[in-house]
Amino acid sequence: MKLPNKVITYKESLLAKFPIVLAILKDQEIAVDLLYKKMKSKVDDIGEFMEIMDCLYALGKIELDVKKGVIRYVA
């Protein structure tokens, strides 16, 4: 997990990408694959994207609706 430290700047860390994901989810529910397509240019790889999703889920900022197959922002 890329967290800011002496070597990794805030901009390079996962934390800097949280607001980008939340801004996308603020206005709409979206399927995981479509969200990845929107984020693809902003993340290094699918692994980094999944780490971002894991962190946001653990923090209670997003939830997965399995029946609809979408992720949504939790206010």
Short mmCIF file of N, CA and C in Angstrom, two decimals:
data_model
loop_
_atom_site.label_atom_id
_atom_site.label_comp_id
_atom_site.label_asym_id
_atom_site.label_seq_id
_atom_site.Cartn_x
_atom_site.Cartn_y
_atom_site.Cartn_z
N MET A 1 0.85 -1.17 0.00
CA MET A 1 0.00 0.00 0.00
C MET A 1 0.90 1.24 0.00
N LYS A 2 0.60 2.14 -0.89
CA LYS A 2 1.41 3.35 -1.03
C LYS A 2 0.83 4.47 -0.17
N LEU A 3 1.46 4.67 0.97
CA LEU A 3 1.08 5.76 1.86
C LEU A 3 2.20 6.80 1.84
N PRO A 4 1.88 8.05 2.09
CA PRO A 4 2.91 9.08 2.06
C PRO A 4 3.99 8.84 3.12
N ASN A 5 5.22 9.04 2.73
CA ASN A 5 6.35 8.93 3.65
C ASN A 5 7.50 9.75 3.09
N LYS A 6 8.71 9.48 3.51
CA LYS A 6 9.86 10.25 3.03
C LYS A 6 10.13 10.02 1.54
N VAL A 7 9.77 8.85 1.05
CA VAL A 7 10.05 8.49 -0.35
C VAL A 7 8.84 8.74 -1.25
N ILE A 8 7.65 8.44 -0.75
CA ILE A 8 6.41 8.57 -1.54
C ILE A 8 5.71 9.87 -1.13
N THR A 9 5.52 10.75 -2.09
CA THR A 9 4.83 12.01 -1.82
C THR A 9 3.33 11.76 -1.68
N TYR A 10 2.64 12.74 -1.12
CA TYR A 10 1.18 12.63 -1.00
C TYR A 10 0.55 12.40 -2.36
N LYS A 11 0.99 13.14 -3.38
CA LYS A 11 0.41 13.02 -4.73
C LYS A 11 0.58 11.62 -5.32
N GLU A 12 1.65 10.93 -4.94
CA GLU A 12 1.91 9.58 -5.44
C GLU A 12 1.19 8.51 -4.61
N SER A 13 0.67 8.88 -3.46
CA SER A 13 0.07 7.92 -2.55
C SER A 13 -1.38 7.61 -2.92
N LEU A 14 -1.90 6.56 -2.29
CA LEU A 14 -3.30 6.19 -2.49
C LEU A 14 -4.24 7.27 -1.96
N LEU A 15 -3.85 7.92 -0.89
CA LEU A 15 -4.72 8.92 -0.26
C LEU A 15 -5.11 10.03 -1.22
N ALA A 16 -4.22 10.39 -2.12
CA ALA A 16 -4.51 11.47 -3.07
C ALA A 16 -5.58 11.08 -4.07
N LYS A 17 -5.82 9.80 -4.22
CA LYS A 17 -6.80 9.33 -5.21
C LYS A 17 -8.19 9.13 -4.61
N PHE A 18 -8.29 9.13 -3.29
CA PHE A 18 -9.60 8.99 -2.65
C PHE A 18 -10.59 10.05 -3.11
N PRO A 19 -10.23 11.34 -3.08
CA PRO A 19 -11.19 12.37 -3.50
C PRO A 19 -11.64 12.24 -4.96
N ILE A 20 -10.76 11.73 -5.81
CA ILE A 20 -11.12 11.54 -7.22
C ILE A 20 -12.23 10.51 -7.34
N VAL A 21 -12.06 9.39 -6.66
CA VAL A 21 -13.07 8.33 -6.69
C VAL A 21 -14.38 8.82 -6.08
N LEU A 22 -14.29 9.48 -4.93
CA LEU A 22 -15.50 9.95 -4.25
C LEU A 22 -16.23 11.00 -5.07
N ALA A 23 -15.51 11.82 -5.81
CA ALA A 23 -16.15 12.82 -6.68
C ALA A 23 -16.95 12.15 -7.78
N ILE A 24 -16.43 11.07 -8.33
CA ILE A 24 -17.15 10.32 -9.37
C ILE A 24 -18.40 9.68 -8.77
N LEU A 25 -18.25 9.11 -7.58
CA LEU A 25 -19.37 8.39 -6.95
C LEU A 25 -20.39 9.32 -6.31
N LYS A 26 -20.03 10.55 -6.08
CA LYS A 26 -20.94 11.49 -5.41
C LYS A 26 -22.24 11.68 -6.18
N ASP A 27 -22.15 11.71 -7.49
CA ASP A 27 -23.31 12.00 -8.32
C ASP A 27 -24.01 10.78 -8.89
N GLN A 28 -23.36 9.61 -8.80
CA GLN A 28 -23.94 8.44 -9.45
C GLN A 28 -23.45 7.14 -8.83
N GLU A 29 -24.29 6.12 -8.93
CA GLU A 29 -23.84 4.76 -8.66
C GLU A 29 -23.17 4.28 -9.94
N ILE A 30 -22.16 3.45 -9.82
CA ILE A 30 -21.45 3.02 -11.02
C ILE A 30 -20.91 1.61 -10.83
N ALA A 31 -20.88 0.86 -11.90
CA ALA A 31 -20.32 -0.49 -11.87
C ALA A 31 -18.81 -0.39 -11.68
N VAL A 32 -18.23 -1.39 -11.03
CA VAL A 32 -16.81 -1.39 -10.72
C VAL A 32 -15.96 -1.28 -11.99
N ASP A 33 -16.33 -2.02 -13.03
CA ASP A 33 -15.53 -1.99 -14.26
C ASP A 33 -15.57 -0.61 -14.93
N LEU A 34 -16.71 0.05 -14.88
CA LEU A 34 -16.81 1.40 -15.45
C LEU A 34 -16.02 2.42 -14.63
N LEU A 35 -16.05 2.25 -13.31
CA LEU A 35 -15.27 3.13 -12.45
C LEU A 35 -13.78 2.95 -12.73
N TYR A 36 -13.36 1.71 -12.92
CA TYR A 36 -11.95 1.46 -13.24
C TYR A 36 -11.57 2.12 -14.56
N LYS A 37 -12.44 2.04 -15.55
CA LYS A 37 -12.15 2.68 -16.84
C LYS A 37 -11.97 4.19 -16.68
N LYS A 38 -12.78 4.80 -15.80
CA LYS A 38 -12.65 6.24 -15.55
C LYS A 38 -11.37 6.57 -14.79
N MET A 39 -10.93 5.65 -13.95
CA MET A 39 -9.75 5.88 -13.11
C MET A 39 -8.45 5.36 -13.73
N LYS A 40 -8.55 4.63 -14.80
CA LYS A 40 -7.39 3.93 -15.38
C LYS A 40 -6.20 4.85 -15.63
N SER A 41 -6.45 6.06 -16.09
CA SER A 41 -5.35 6.99 -16.37
C SER A 41 -4.76 7.60 -15.09
N LYS A 42 -5.45 7.43 -13.97
CA LYS A 42 -5.02 8.06 -12.72
C LYS A 42 -4.35 7.08 -11.75
N VAL A 43 -4.43 5.77 -12.05
CA VAL A 43 -3.83 4.76 -11.19
C VAL A 43 -2.76 3.99 -11.96
N ASP A 44 -1.83 3.39 -11.22
CA ASP A 44 -0.74 2.65 -11.85
C ASP A 44 -1.22 1.35 -12.48
N ASP A 45 -2.11 0.64 -11.78
CA ASP A 45 -2.59 -0.65 -12.28
C ASP A 45 -3.86 -1.04 -11.52
N ILE A 46 -4.41 -2.19 -11.88
CA ILE A 46 -5.65 -2.67 -11.26
C ILE A 46 -5.44 -2.93 -9.76
N GLY A 47 -4.24 -3.35 -9.38
CA GLY A 47 -3.94 -3.59 -7.97
C GLY A 47 -4.07 -2.34 -7.13
N GLU A 48 -3.54 -1.24 -7.64
CA GLU A 48 -3.66 0.03 -6.93
C GLU A 48 -5.13 0.46 -6.84
N PHE A 49 -5.87 0.28 -7.92
CA PHE A 49 -7.29 0.61 -7.92
C PHE A 49 -8.03 -0.19 -6.84
N MET A 50 -7.73 -1.49 -6.75
CA MET A 50 -8.40 -2.33 -5.76
C MET A 50 -8.01 -1.92 -4.33
N GLU A 51 -6.76 -1.51 -4.13
CA GLU A 51 -6.36 -1.03 -2.81
C GLU A 51 -7.14 0.22 -2.42
N ILE A 52 -7.37 1.10 -3.38
CA ILE A 52 -8.16 2.30 -3.13
C ILE A 52 -9.59 1.91 -2.75
N MET A 53 -10.16 0.98 -3.49
CA MET A 53 -11.52 0.52 -3.19
C MET A 53 -11.59 -0.13 -1.81
N ASP A 54 -10.60 -0.96 -1.48
CA ASP A 54 -10.55 -1.61 -0.16
C ASP A 54 -10.51 -0.59 0.96
N CYS A 55 -9.65 0.41 0.81
CA CYS A 55 -9.51 1.44 1.85
C CYS A 55 -10.81 2.24 2.03
N LEU A 56 -11.40 2.65 0.92
CA LEU A 56 -12.64 3.43 1.01
C LEU A 56 -13.77 2.60 1.62
N TYR A 57 -13.82 1.31 1.30
CA TYR A 57 -14.83 0.43 1.88
C TYR A 57 -14.59 0.27 3.39
N ALA A 58 -13.33 0.05 3.77
CA ALA A 58 -13.00 -0.12 5.18
C ALA A 58 -13.29 1.14 5.99
N LEU A 59 -13.14 2.30 5.36
CA LEU A 59 -13.44 3.57 6.02
C LEU A 59 -14.93 3.90 6.05
N GLY A 60 -15.74 3.07 5.37
CA GLY A 60 -17.18 3.29 5.35
C GLY A 60 -17.61 4.39 4.40
N LYS A 61 -16.78 4.72 3.41
CA LYS A 61 -17.09 5.79 2.46
C LYS A 61 -17.82 5.28 1.23
N ILE A 62 -17.69 3.99 0.92
CA ILE A 62 -18.40 3.41 -0.22
C ILE A 62 -19.03 2.10 0.22
N GLU A 63 -20.04 1.69 -0.54
CA GLU A 63 -20.64 0.38 -0.30
C GLU A 63 -20.94 -0.27 -1.63
N LEU A 64 -20.97 -1.59 -1.62
CA LEU A 64 -21.23 -2.37 -2.81
C LEU A 64 -22.65 -2.90 -2.75
N ASP A 65 -23.42 -2.64 -3.79
CA ASP A 65 -24.75 -3.22 -3.93
C ASP A 65 -24.61 -4.43 -4.85
N VAL A 66 -24.58 -5.60 -4.26
CA VAL A 66 -24.32 -6.83 -5.01
C VAL A 66 -25.44 -7.12 -6.00
N LYS A 67 -26.68 -6.85 -5.61
CA LYS A 67 -27.81 -7.13 -6.50
C LYS A 67 -27.75 -6.30 -7.77
N LYS A 68 -27.42 -5.02 -7.64
CA LYS A 68 -27.33 -4.13 -8.80
C LYS A 68 -25.96 -4.19 -9.46
N GLY A 69 -24.96 -4.65 -8.71
CA GLY A 69 -23.60 -4.70 -9.24
C GLY A 69 -22.95 -3.34 -9.35
N VAL A 70 -23.26 -2.45 -8.40
CA VAL A 70 -22.71 -1.10 -8.44
C VAL A 70 -22.09 -0.71 -7.10
N ILE A 71 -21.25 0.30 -7.16
CA ILE A 71 -20.66 0.90 -5.97
C ILE A 71 -21.31 2.26 -5.80
N ARG A 72 -21.55 2.64 -4.54
CA ARG A 72 -22.13 3.95 -4.28
C ARG A 72 -21.40 4.63 -3.13
N TYR A 73 -21.45 5.95 -3.15
CA TYR A 73 -20.88 6.78 -2.10
C TYR A 73 -21.81 6.75 -0.90
N VAL A 74 -21.24 6.60 0.28
CA VAL A 74 -22.01 6.64 1.52
C VAL A 74 -21.69 7.96 2.21
N ALA A 75 -22.70 8.81 2.33
CA ALA A 75 -22.47 10.15 2.91
C ALA A 75 -22.12 10.10 4.37
#
